[in-house]
Amino acid sequence: MTHAQLRPPTMADVARLAGVSHQTVSRVLGDHPNVRDETRVRVLRVIEETGYRRNSSARALVTRRTRTLGVVASDTTLHGPASTLFALEEAARAEGYLVSTVTLRKLSMETLSEALDHLSEGGVEGVVAIAPQRSAVAALAELRCPFPVVVMGSGPGVEIPSVSVDQHLGARLATGHLLAAGHRNVWHLAGPEDWQEAADRAAGWKATLEAAGVEPPMLLRGDWSPLSGYRAGQELAGWVGRGLTAVFVANDQMALGVLRALREAGVRTPQDVAVVGFDDIPESEFFAPPLTTVRQDFSTVGRRGIEILLELIEGRPPATARRVAIEPQLVVRTSTFPHAVQWEGEPL
Amino acid sequence: MTHAQLRPPTMADVARLAGVSHQTVSRVLGDHPNVRDETRVRVLRVIEETGYRRNSSARALVTRRTRTLGVVASDTTLHGPASTLFALEEAARAEGYLVSTVTLRKLSMETLSEALDHLSEGGVEGVVAIAPQRSAVAALAELRCPFPVVVMGSGPGVEIPSVSVDQHLGARLATGHLLAAGHRNVWHLAGPEDWQEAADRAAGWKATLEAAGVEPPMLLRGDWSPLSGYRAGQELAGWVGRGLTAVFVANDQMALGVLRALREAGVRTPQDVAVVGFDDIPESEFFAPPLTTVRQDFSTVGRRGIEILLELIEGRPPATARRVAIEPQLVVRTSTFPHAVQWEGEPL
DNA sequence: CCGTGATTTGTTAGCGCTCACAATTACCTC
DNA sequence: GAGGTAATTGTGAGCGCTAACAAATCACGG
């Protein structure tokens, strides 16, 4: 815990103590091959003794590489963003990059611009934006940055490189699962209009129903929170007995609210109404009843995002497409399938 | 999206274009008072036109200030760490600092040391460690860093500055609440042994019972996960009718598992067994039944942490103690108090 | 219109490091 | 041991910026 207040040793100090030139020290540190073993050992010993550490600013100045990436995110306490962030950092660190994060309470042109400025001041070489709102992506596209930017979770239509889970597919899996289980129709509680993921999930739901020749019923909207799910659930409860037997909820938190509302209204899940969520948060398996949901592989999303960003930064040729969609996976539990005790995998 | 591949403009470029010396540009950027308005405007226009940005490395090199803080954390997908991280970053940004994060899968002497190295390479001026495990704090105390370190969530006994929520108090609130509701005894499902928070909560629980002249029953242990709560819940269900009427669970996720296990065993909550959790995650309010729990103010924890770290970095005199405990708050819901909303059954 | 002090601007010298190149040394072969 | 090559080490410059100081400019009373 001691941290010397006096100026830390420089490379020149180490060089003097080891009886070599500063360049030799630099070579040792840089794993340069042409250094005599004896010299290397001597230098390393002095480094060890003095606790010397290269000055990152000086290094960055001359190499023009800070080896730092930026991440802009919001709602980092939610499972999706938090998981993505984690994967992002881990992948970046594996490549020797440091990750600096800016977490916004709300994404707007202004806050985004400030965030990018802040990161830019910090010398990041590139930025990953966890920007699920369409408006945020649009803003991002307008902003001019001196570094490459990759978006996580954007939809089509923007020319920024992006990585996301195939929400449309996820919604088809969920809706298809309910239809296959014999439900004549499936209702949908969607996320906020501005969210690309919400739009994609709603579109996937609609497409599946239409492909099955079913007229999609009224679409409800929430804001991802359990409370909004609870409110929507109360409304849904009113439709039980009038054709409502299955609901696809756009995320697990809202599904939790729906479950509570249905329970309070005396509606049994899954006997009266089957419910599917989206995300597979760690809690879902223990909901009442355990929730059938769609699992997203955030870790792959994060890794691919860093991969693309580094290609952009280092000017490497793209190994794969600059617009990647990861496949989600249906997890069947009791909320749609009473006989599923705790079992994951195969759709019915 | 454009990011020039050619070398970005330097201060000298701007100076030339504005017909002044680079130092004048520096003064404009540094808000130095002694610059003629006319000159300032001219310089600013050129900056605007060229899109010039100061080189952070060069600045850091000469000022010896990177204005970057590091955070080491693990389990960032959990509510507590995620919230703390968020608060930390927000507070740091308000002070003009950038935050670089390293997220560890597991905290050990080795991984911690690597993390600090990585941050050090990145030039951080100080580090906040979200290290709830005692072993991690111990390791941290051993590691020598060239910068100050503040720990979030450590307990007593270590000489590193720390900020945490008063877990002991939280546990007393929870346990006391159950006793006050008429329960003769309270069982406890604790967190992992190595976690300071788990130890503090268990100690608070024990102290409250002993103060009430009650012999604390067997203590169960989980790993914070809903699954471990579920398993413990199955065991607890076996004690119903043999004196078990109330359980204090060390976090909400495990409480969720307990609730499910009790439900599956035909035990009603709260009529047969009352349950209290800890954390107040956003989902708790919608559990079946809504969970009484203890809310922690992570945002304050984060702000105070940054405050202390900056005092240490900037050599300011401490405005407050270097060992801060924030007060938690009891949130009463249906899982202990049937009349809270619409839960029928006789009162305890 | 000069002197005085305040304001505004320019000049110089590093910060600590890596790169390019020069200089030195070691190692062969004949 | 000379000559050549390869391995090892040293030297100088400069990355882009700020701090300290020097120089120039201005305002204005006498």
JSON list of C-alpha atoms in Angstrom, two decimals, chain A residues 63-249:
[
{"chain": "A", "resi": 63, "resn": "THR", "atom": "CA", "xyz": [4.16, 4.79, -30.33]},
{"chain": "A", "resi": 64, "resn": "ARG", "atom": "CA", "xyz": [0.88, 6.59, -30.99]},
{"chain": "A", "resi": 65, "resn": "ARG", "atom": "CA", "xyz": [-0.88, 3.68, -29.36]},
{"chain": "A", "resi": 66, "resn": "THR", "atom": "CA", "xyz": [-2.69, 3.99, -26.06]},
{"chain": "A", "resi": 67, "resn": "ARG", "atom": "CA", "xyz": [-4.00, 0.45, -26.18]},
{"chain": "A", "resi": 68, "resn": "THR", "atom": "CA", "xyz": [-7.19, 1.71, -24.62]},
{"chain": "A", "resi": 69, "resn": "LEU", "atom": "CA", "xyz": [-10.71, 1.13, -25.88]},
{"chain": "A", "resi": 70, "resn": "GLY", "atom": "CA", "xyz": [-13.81, 3.00, -24.85]},
{"chain": "A", "resi": 71, "resn": "VAL", "atom": "CA", "xyz": [-17.27, 1.70, -24.15]},
{"chain": "A", "resi": 72, "resn": "VAL", "atom": "CA", "xyz": [-20.39, 3.80, -24.02]},
{"chain": "A", "resi": 73, "resn": "ALA", "atom": "CA", "xyz": [-23.33, 2.14, -22.38]},
{"chain": "A", "resi": 74, "resn": "SER", "atom": "CA", "xyz": [-26.53, 2.83, -20.51]},
{"chain": "A", "resi": 75, "resn": "ASP", "atom": "CA", "xyz": [-28.62, 0.69, -18.20]},
{"chain": "A", "resi": 76, "resn": "THR", "atom": "CA", "xyz": [-25.57, -1.26, -17.13]},
{"chain": "A", "resi": 77, "resn": "THR", "atom": "CA", "xyz": [-27.42, -2.71, -14.19]},
{"chain": "A", "resi": 78, "resn": "LEU", "atom": "CA", "xyz": [-29.61, -4.66, -16.61]},
{"chain": "A", "resi": 79, "resn": "HIS", "atom": "CA", "xyz": [-28.53, -8.18, -17.37]},
{"chain": "A", "resi": 80, "resn": "GLY", "atom": "CA", "xyz": [-27.92, -7.71, -21.08]},
{"chain": "A", "resi": 81, "resn": "PRO", "atom": "CA", "xyz": [-25.72, -4.62, -21.00]},
{"chain": "A", "resi": 82, "resn": "ALA", "atom": "CA", "xyz": [-23.89, -5.84, -17.90]},
{"chain": "A", "resi": 83, "resn": "SER", "atom": "CA", "xyz": [-23.10, -9.16, -19.54]},
{"chain": "A", "resi": 84, "resn": "THR", "atom": "CA", "xyz": [-22.03, -7.51, -22.75]},
{"chain": "A", "resi": 85, "resn": "LEU", "atom": "CA", "xyz": [-19.80, -5.11, -20.88]},
{"chain": "A", "resi": 86, "resn": "PHE", "atom": "CA", "xyz": [-18.18, -7.97, -19.05]},
{"chain": "A", "resi": 87, "resn": "ALA", "atom": "CA", "xyz": [-17.53, -9.90, -22.25]},
{"chain": "A", "resi": 88, "resn": "LEU", "atom": "CA", "xyz": [-16.21, -6.81, -23.94]},
{"chain": "A", "resi": 89, "resn": "GLU", "atom": "CA", "xyz": [-13.70, -6.07, -21.23]},
{"chain": "A", "resi": 90, "resn": "GLU", "atom": "CA", "xyz": [-12.54, -9.63, -21.01]},
{"chain": "A", "resi": 91, "resn": "ALA", "atom": "CA", "xyz": [-12.02, -9.89, -24.76]},
{"chain": "A", "resi": 92, "resn": "ALA", "atom": "CA", "xyz": [-10.22, -6.57, -24.88]},
{"chain": "A", "resi": 93, "resn": "ARG", "atom": "CA", "xyz": [-7.94, -7.48, -22.01]},
{"chain": "A", "resi": 94, "resn": "ALA", "atom": "CA", "xyz": [-7.03, -10.73, -23.72]},
{"chain": "A", "resi": 95, "resn": "GLU", "atom": "CA", "xyz": [-5.74, -8.59, -26.59]},
{"chain": "A", "resi": 96, "resn": "GLY", "atom": "CA", "xyz": [-3.82, -6.37, -24.22]},
{"chain": "A", "resi": 97, "resn": "TYR", "atom": "CA", "xyz": [-6.22, -3.45, -24.30]},
{"chain": "A", "resi": 98, "resn": "LEU", "atom": "CA", "xyz": [-7.57, -1.51, -21.38]},
{"chain": "A", "resi": 99, "resn": "VAL", "atom": "CA", "xyz": [-11.24, -0.61, -21.40]},
{"chain": "A", "resi": 100, "resn": "SER", "atom": "CA", "xyz": [-12.61, 2.72, -20.26]},
{"chain": "A", "resi": 101, "resn": "THR", "atom": "CA", "xyz": [-16.32, 2.95, -19.72]},
{"chain": "A", "resi": 102, "resn": "VAL", "atom": "CA", "xyz": [-18.79, 5.77, -19.76]},
{"chain": "A", "resi": 103, "resn": "THR", "atom": "CA", "xyz": [-22.22, 4.89, -18.43]},
{"chain": "A", "resi": 104, "resn": "LEU", "atom": "CA", "xyz": [-25.04, 7.18, -19.41]},
{"chain": "A", "resi": 105, "resn": "ARG", "atom": "CA", "xyz": [-28.34, 7.56, -17.60]},
{"chain": "A", "resi": 106, "resn": "LYS", "atom": "CA", "xyz": [-30.00, 8.32, -20.88]},
{"chain": "A", "resi": 107, "resn": "LEU", "atom": "CA", "xyz": [-28.75, 8.21, -24.42]},
{"chain": "A", "resi": 108, "resn": "SER", "atom": "CA", "xyz": [-29.28, 11.34, -26.44]},
{"chain": "A", "resi": 109, "resn": "MET", "atom": "CA", "xyz": [-27.34, 13.14, -29.10]},
{"chain": "A", "resi": 110, "resn": "GLU", "atom": "CA", "xyz": [-25.94, 15.38, -26.41]},
{"chain": "A", "resi": 111, "resn": "THR", "atom": "CA", "xyz": [-24.99, 12.84, -23.78]},
{"chain": "A", "resi": 112, "resn": "LEU", "atom": "CA", "xyz": [-23.54, 10.56, -26.43]},
{"chain": "A", "resi": 113, "resn": "SER", "atom": "CA", "xyz": [-21.47, 13.36, -27.83]},
{"chain": "A", "resi": 114, "resn": "GLU", "atom": "CA", "xyz": [-20.20, 14.25, -24.37]},
{"chain": "A", "resi": 115, "resn": "ALA", "atom": "CA", "xyz": [-19.37, 10.63, -23.70]},
{"chain": "A", "resi": 116, "resn": "LEU", "atom": "CA", "xyz": [-17.38, 10.30, -26.90]},
{"chain": "A", "resi": 117, "resn": "ASP", "atom": "CA", "xyz": [-15.60, 13.55, -26.09]},
{"chain": "A", "resi": 118, "resn": "HIS", "atom": "CA", "xyz": [-14.72, 12.30, -22.66]},
{"chain": "A", "resi": 119, "resn": "LEU", "atom": "CA", "xyz": [-13.38, 9.06, -24.07]},
{"chain": "A", "resi": 120, "resn": "SER", "atom": "CA", "xyz": [-11.54, 10.90, -26.76]},
{"chain": "A", "resi": 121, "resn": "GLU", "atom": "CA", "xyz": [-9.88, 13.11, -24.15]},
{"chain": "A", "resi": 122, "resn": "GLY", "atom": "CA", "xyz": [-8.82, 9.90, -22.52]},
{"chain": "A", "resi": 123, "resn": "GLY", "atom": "CA", "xyz": [-7.13, 8.82, -25.70]},
{"chain": "A", "resi": 124, "resn": "VAL", "atom": "CA", "xyz": [-9.14, 5.76, -26.64]},
{"chain": "A", "resi": 125, "resn": "GLU", "atom": "CA", "xyz": [-8.30, 4.19, -29.97]},
{"chain": "A", "resi": 126, "resn": "GLY", "atom": "CA", "xyz": [-11.82, 3.00, -30.67]},
{"chain": "A", "resi": 127, "resn": "VAL", "atom": "CA", "xyz": [-15.22, 2.77, -29.07]},
{"chain": "A", "resi": 128, "resn": "VAL", "atom": "CA", "xyz": [-17.89, 0.15, -28.64]},
{"chain": "A", "resi": 129, "resn": "ALA", "atom": "CA", "xyz": [-21.34, 1.58, -28.11]},
{"chain": "A", "resi": 130, "resn": "ILE", "atom": "CA", "xyz": [-23.90, -0.54, -26.34]},
{"chain": "A", "resi": 131, "resn": "ALA", "atom": "CA", "xyz": [-26.73, 1.42, -27.86]},
{"chain": "A", "resi": 132, "resn": "PRO", "atom": "CA", "xyz": [-29.93, -0.50, -28.18]},
{"chain": "A", "resi": 133, "resn": "GLN", "atom": "CA", "xyz": [-32.03, 2.55, -28.94]},
{"chain": "A", "resi": 134, "resn": "ARG", "atom": "CA", "xyz": [-32.43, 3.41, -32.56]},
{"chain": "A", "resi": 135, "resn": "SER", "atom": "CA", "xyz": [-32.17, 7.11, -31.86]},
{"chain": "A", "resi": 136, "resn": "ALA", "atom": "CA", "xyz": [-28.82, 6.51, -30.21]},
{"chain": "A", "resi": 137, "resn": "VAL", "atom": "CA", "xyz": [-27.50, 4.66, -33.20]},
{"chain": "A", "resi": 138, "resn": "ALA", "atom": "CA", "xyz": [-28.74, 7.39, -35.47]},
{"chain": "A", "resi": 139, "resn": "ALA", "atom": "CA", "xyz": [-27.00, 9.98, -33.32]},
{"chain": "A", "resi": 140, "resn": "LEU", "atom": "CA", "xyz": [-23.86, 7.92, -33.40]},
{"chain": "A", "resi": 141, "resn": "ALA", "atom": "CA", "xyz": [-23.94, 7.81, -37.16]},
{"chain": "A", "resi": 142, "resn": "GLU", "atom": "CA", "xyz": [-24.06, 11.59, -37.28]},
{"chain": "A", "resi": 143, "resn": "LEU", "atom": "CA", "xyz": [-21.29, 12.20, -34.82]},
{"chain": "A", "resi": 144, "resn": "ARG", "atom": "CA", "xyz": [-17.86, 12.45, -36.33]},
{"chain": "A", "resi": 145, "resn": "CYS", "atom": "CA", "xyz": [-15.23, 10.64, -34.32]},
{"chain": "A", "resi": 146, "resn": "PRO", "atom": "CA", "xyz": [-11.50, 10.48, -34.84]},
{"chain": "A", "resi": 147, "resn": "PHE", "atom": "CA", "xyz": [-11.66, 6.74, -34.13]},
{"chain": "A", "resi": 148, "resn": "PRO", "atom": "CA", "xyz": [-13.64, 3.72, -35.27]},
{"chain": "A", "resi": 149, "resn": "VAL", "atom": "CA", "xyz": [-16.90, 2.84, -33.59]},
{"chain": "A", "resi": 150, "resn": "VAL", "atom": "CA", "xyz": [-18.71, -0.48, -33.37]},
{"chain": "A", "resi": 151, "resn": "VAL", "atom": "CA", "xyz": [-22.28, -0.77, -32.19]},
{"chain": "A", "resi": 152, "resn": "MET", "atom": "CA", "xyz": [-23.69, -3.64, -30.17]},
{"chain": "A", "resi": 153, "resn": "GLY", "atom": "CA", "xyz": [-27.32, -4.40, -30.68]},
{"chain": "A", "resi": 154, "resn": "SER", "atom": "CA", "xyz": [-28.14, -2.15, -33.55]},
{"chain": "A", "resi": 155, "resn": "GLY", "atom": "CA", "xyz": [-30.46, -3.26, -36.27]},
{"chain": "A", "resi": 156, "resn": "PRO", "atom": "CA", "xyz": [-30.16, -2.93, -39.99]},
{"chain": "A", "resi": 157, "resn": "GLY", "atom": "CA", "xyz": [-30.21, 0.33, -41.85]},
{"chain": "A", "resi": 158, "resn": "VAL", "atom": "CA", "xyz": [-27.17, 2.01, -40.38]},
{"chain": "A", "resi": 159, "resn": "GLU", "atom": "CA", "xyz": [-23.76, 1.84, -41.94]},
{"chain": "A", "resi": 160, "resn": "ILE", "atom": "CA", "xyz": [-21.88, 1.50, -38.64]},
{"chain": "A", "resi": 161, "resn": "PRO", "atom": "CA", "xyz": [-20.33, -1.93, -38.06]},
{"chain": "A", "resi": 162, "resn": "SER", "atom": "CA", "xyz": [-22.48, -3.79, -35.58]},
{"chain": "A", "resi": 163, "resn": "VAL", "atom": "CA", "xyz": [-22.86, -7.02, -33.68]},
{"chain": "A", "resi": 164, "resn": "SER", "atom": "CA", "xyz": [-26.10, -8.20, -32.24]},
{"chain": "A", "resi": 165, "resn": "VAL", "atom": "CA", "xyz": [-28.17, -11.20, -31.36]},
{"chain": "A", "resi": 166, "resn": "ASP", "atom": "CA", "xyz": [-30.70, -12.16, -33.98]},
{"chain": "A", "resi": 167, "resn": "GLN", "atom": "CA", "xyz": [-33.76, -10.85, -32.19]},
{"chain": "A", "resi": 168, "resn": "HIS", "atom": "CA", "xyz": [-36.09, -11.69, -35.02]},
{"chain": "A", "resi": 169, "resn": "LEU", "atom": "CA", "xyz": [-35.05, -15.31, -34.83]},
{"chain": "A", "resi": 170, "resn": "GLY", "atom": "CA", "xyz": [-35.43, -15.32, -31.07]},
{"chain": "A", "resi": 171, "resn": "ALA", "atom": "CA", "xyz": [-38.95, -14.02, -31.36]},
{"chain": "A", "resi": 172, "resn": "ARG", "atom": "CA", "xyz": [-39.76, -16.65, -33.99]},
{"chain": "A", "resi": 173, "resn": "LEU", "atom": "CA", "xyz": [-38.47, -19.38, -31.70]},
{"chain": "A", "resi": 174, "resn": "ALA", "atom": "CA", "xyz": [-40.58, -18.10, -28.82]},
{"chain": "A", "resi": 175, "resn": "THR", "atom": "CA", "xyz": [-43.75, -17.58, -30.83]},
{"chain": "A", "resi": 176, "resn": "GLY", "atom": "CA", "xyz": [-43.31, -20.77, -32.80]},
{"chain": "A", "resi": 177, "resn": "HIS", "atom": "CA", "xyz": [-42.85, -22.71, -29.58]},
{"chain": "A", "resi": 178, "resn": "LEU", "atom": "CA", "xyz": [-46.19, -21.48, -28.30]},
{"chain": "A", "resi": 179, "resn": "LEU", "atom": "CA", "xyz": [-47.98, -22.22, -31.57]},
{"chain": "A", "resi": 180, "resn": "ALA", "atom": "CA", "xyz": [-46.43, -25.68, -31.67]},
{"chain": "A", "resi": 181, "resn": "ALA", "atom": "CA", "xyz": [-47.72, -26.29, -28.16]},
{"chain": "A", "resi": 182, "resn": "GLY", "atom": "CA", "xyz": [-51.21, -25.89, -29.56]},
{"chain": "A", "resi": 183, "resn": "HIS", "atom": "CA", "xyz": [-52.01, -22.27, -28.81]},
{"chain": "A", "resi": 184, "resn": "ARG", "atom": "CA", "xyz": [-54.26, -20.71, -31.42]},
{"chain": "A", "resi": 185, "resn": "ASN", "atom": "CA", "xyz": [-52.85, -17.28, -30.96]},
{"chain": "A", "resi": 186, "resn": "VAL", "atom": "CA", "xyz": [-50.03, -15.51, -29.12]},
{"chain": "A", "resi": 187, "resn": "TRP", "atom": "CA", "xyz": [-50.14, -12.08, -27.54]},
{"chain": "A", "resi": 188, "resn": "HIS", "atom": "CA", "xyz": [-47.11, -9.89, -27.23]},
{"chain": "A", "resi": 189, "resn": "LEU", "atom": "CA", "xyz": [-45.87, -7.48, -24.62]},
{"chain": "A", "resi": 190, "resn": "ALA", "atom": "CA", "xyz": [-43.22, -5.45, -26.40]},
{"chain": "A", "resi": 191, "resn": "GLY", "atom": "CA", "xyz": [-40.42, -3.22, -25.17]},
{"chain": "A", "resi": 192, "resn": "PRO", "atom": "CA", "xyz": [-40.13, 0.52, -25.76]},
{"chain": "A", "resi": 193, "resn": "GLU", "atom": "CA", "xyz": [-40.76, 1.64, -29.30]},
{"chain": "A", "resi": 194, "resn": "ASP", "atom": "CA", "xyz": [-37.37, 3.27, -29.71]},
{"chain": "A", "resi": 195, "resn": "TRP", "atom": "CA", "xyz": [-35.47, 0.09, -28.98]},
{"chain": "A", "resi": 196, "resn": "GLN", "atom": "CA", "xyz": [-34.31, -1.81, -32.00]},
{"chain": "A", "resi": 197, "resn": "GLU", "atom": "CA", "xyz": [-34.46, -5.08, -30.10]},
{"chain": "A", "resi": 198, "resn": "ALA", "atom": "CA", "xyz": [-38.05, -4.42, -29.14]},
{"chain": "A", "resi": 199, "resn": "ALA", "atom": "CA", "xyz": [-38.93, -3.70, -32.74]},
{"chain": "A", "resi": 200, "resn": "ASP", "atom": "CA", "xyz": [-37.15, -6.81, -33.99]},
{"chain": "A", "resi": 201, "resn": "ARG", "atom": "CA", "xyz": [-38.82, -9.03, -31.44]},
{"chain": "A", "resi": 202, "resn": "ALA", "atom": "CA", "xyz": [-42.23, -7.61, -32.26]},
{"chain": "A", "resi": 203, "resn": "ALA", "atom": "CA", "xyz": [-41.55, -8.10, -35.95]},
{"chain": "A", "resi": 204, "resn": "GLY", "atom": "CA", "xyz": [-40.47, -11.70, -35.43]},
{"chain": "A", "resi": 205, "resn": "TRP", "atom": "CA", "xyz": [-43.59, -12.38, -33.40]},
{"chain": "A", "resi": 206, "resn": "LYS", "atom": "CA", "xyz": [-45.80, -10.81, -36.07]},
{"chain": "A", "resi": 207, "resn": "ALA", "atom": "CA", "xyz": [-44.11, -12.66, -38.90]},
{"chain": "A", "resi": 208, "resn": "THR", "atom": "CA", "xyz": [-44.51, -16.01, -37.17]},
{"chain": "A", "resi": 209, "resn": "LEU", "atom": "CA", "xyz": [-48.19, -15.49, -36.55]},
{"chain": "A", "resi": 210, "resn": "GLU", "atom": "CA", "xyz": [-48.80, -14.33, -40.09]},
{"chain": "A", "resi": 211, "resn": "ALA", "atom": "CA", "xyz": [-46.89, -17.26, -41.50]},
{"chain": "A", "resi": 212, "resn": "ALA", "atom": "CA", "xyz": [-49.23, -19.48, -39.50]},
{"chain": "A", "resi": 213, "resn": "GLY", "atom": "CA", "xyz": [-52.23, -17.64, -40.87]},
{"chain": "A", "resi": 214, "resn": "VAL", "atom": "CA", "xyz": [-53.10, -16.04, -37.55]},
{"chain": "A", "resi": 215, "resn": "GLU", "atom": "CA", "xyz": [-54.19, -12.46, -37.15]},
{"chain": "A", "resi": 216, "resn": "PRO", "atom": "CA", "xyz": [-51.82, -10.87, -34.58]},
{"chain": "A", "resi": 217, "resn": "PRO", "atom": "CA", "xyz": [-53.78, -9.53, -31.61]},
{"chain": "A", "resi": 218, "resn": "MET", "atom": "CA", "xyz": [-53.31, -6.16, -29.98]},
{"chain": "A", "resi": 219, "resn": "LEU", "atom": "CA", "xyz": [-49.70, -5.40, -29.06]},
{"chain": "A", "resi": 220, "resn": "LEU", "atom": "CA", "xyz": [-48.95, -4.13, -25.55]},
{"chain": "A", "resi": 221, "resn": "ARG", "atom": "CA", "xyz": [-45.95, -2.03, -24.63]},
{"chain": "A", "resi": 222, "resn": "GLY", "atom": "CA", "xyz": [-43.81, -1.86, -21.54]},
{"chain": "A", "resi": 223, "resn": "ASP", "atom": "CA", "xyz": [-40.53, -0.23, -20.61]},
{"chain": "A", "resi": 224, "resn": "TRP", "atom": "CA", "xyz": [-38.61, -3.42, -19.73]},
{"chain": "A", "resi": 225, "resn": "SER", "atom": "CA", "xyz": [-39.29, -2.98, -16.01]},
{"chain": "A", "resi": 226, "resn": "PRO", "atom": "CA", "xyz": [-41.10, -5.55, -13.89]},
{"chain": "A", "resi": 227, "resn": "LEU", "atom": "CA", "xyz": [-43.60, -2.87, -12.94]},
{"chain": "A", "resi": 228, "resn": "SER", "atom": "CA", "xyz": [-44.57, -2.20, -16.53]},
{"chain": "A", "resi": 229, "resn": "GLY", "atom": "CA", "xyz": [-44.94, -5.93, -16.99]},
{"chain": "A", "resi": 230, "resn": "TYR", "atom": "CA", "xyz": [-47.18, -6.06, -13.95]},
{"chain": "A", "resi": 231, "resn": "ARG", "atom": "CA", "xyz": [-49.45, -3.36, -15.36]},
{"chain": "A", "resi": 232, "resn": "ALA", "atom": "CA", "xyz": [-49.62, -5.04, -18.75]},
{"chain": "A", "resi": 233, "resn": "GLY", "atom": "CA", "xyz": [-50.27, -8.33, -17.00]},
{"chain": "A", "resi": 234, "resn": "GLN", "atom": "CA", "xyz": [-53.30, -6.86, -15.30]},
{"chain": "A", "resi": 235, "resn": "GLU", "atom": "CA", "xyz": [-54.64, -5.84, -18.67]},
{"chain": "A", "resi": 236, "resn": "LEU", "atom": "CA", "xyz": [-53.86, -9.23, -20.17]},
{"chain": "A", "resi": 237, "resn": "ALA", "atom": "CA", "xyz": [-55.68, -10.95, -17.33]},
{"chain": "A", "resi": 238, "resn": "GLY", "atom": "CA", "xyz": [-58.83, -9.28, -18.57]},
{"chain": "A", "resi": 239, "resn": "TRP", "atom": "CA", "xyz": [-58.54, -11.11, -21.86]},
{"chain": "A", "resi": 240, "resn": "VAL", "atom": "CA", "xyz": [-58.33, -14.56, -20.39]},
{"chain": "A", "resi": 241, "resn": "GLY", "atom": "CA", "xyz": [-61.34, -16.56, -21.50]},
{"chain": "A", "resi": 242, "resn": "ARG", "atom": "CA", "xyz": [-61.63, -14.34, -24.55]},
{"chain": "A", "resi": 243, "resn": "GLY", "atom": "CA", "xyz": [-59.00, -16.04, -26.66]},
{"chain": "A", "resi": 244, "resn": "LEU", "atom": "CA", "xyz": [-55.87, -15.27, -24.64]},
{"chain": "A", "resi": 245, "resn": "THR", "atom": "CA", "xyz": [-53.92, -18.41, -23.81]},
{"chain": "A", "resi": 246, "resn": "ALA", "atom": "CA", "xyz": [-50.32, -17.50, -24.56]},
{"chain": "A", "resi": 247, "resn": "VAL", "atom": "CA", "xyz": [-48.13, -14.42, -24.16]},
{"chain": "A", "resi": 248, "resn": "PHE", "atom": "CA", "xyz": [-44.69, -13.71, -25.53]},
{"chain": "A", "resi": 249, "resn": "VAL", "atom": "CA", "xyz": [-43.08, -11.06, -23.32]}
]
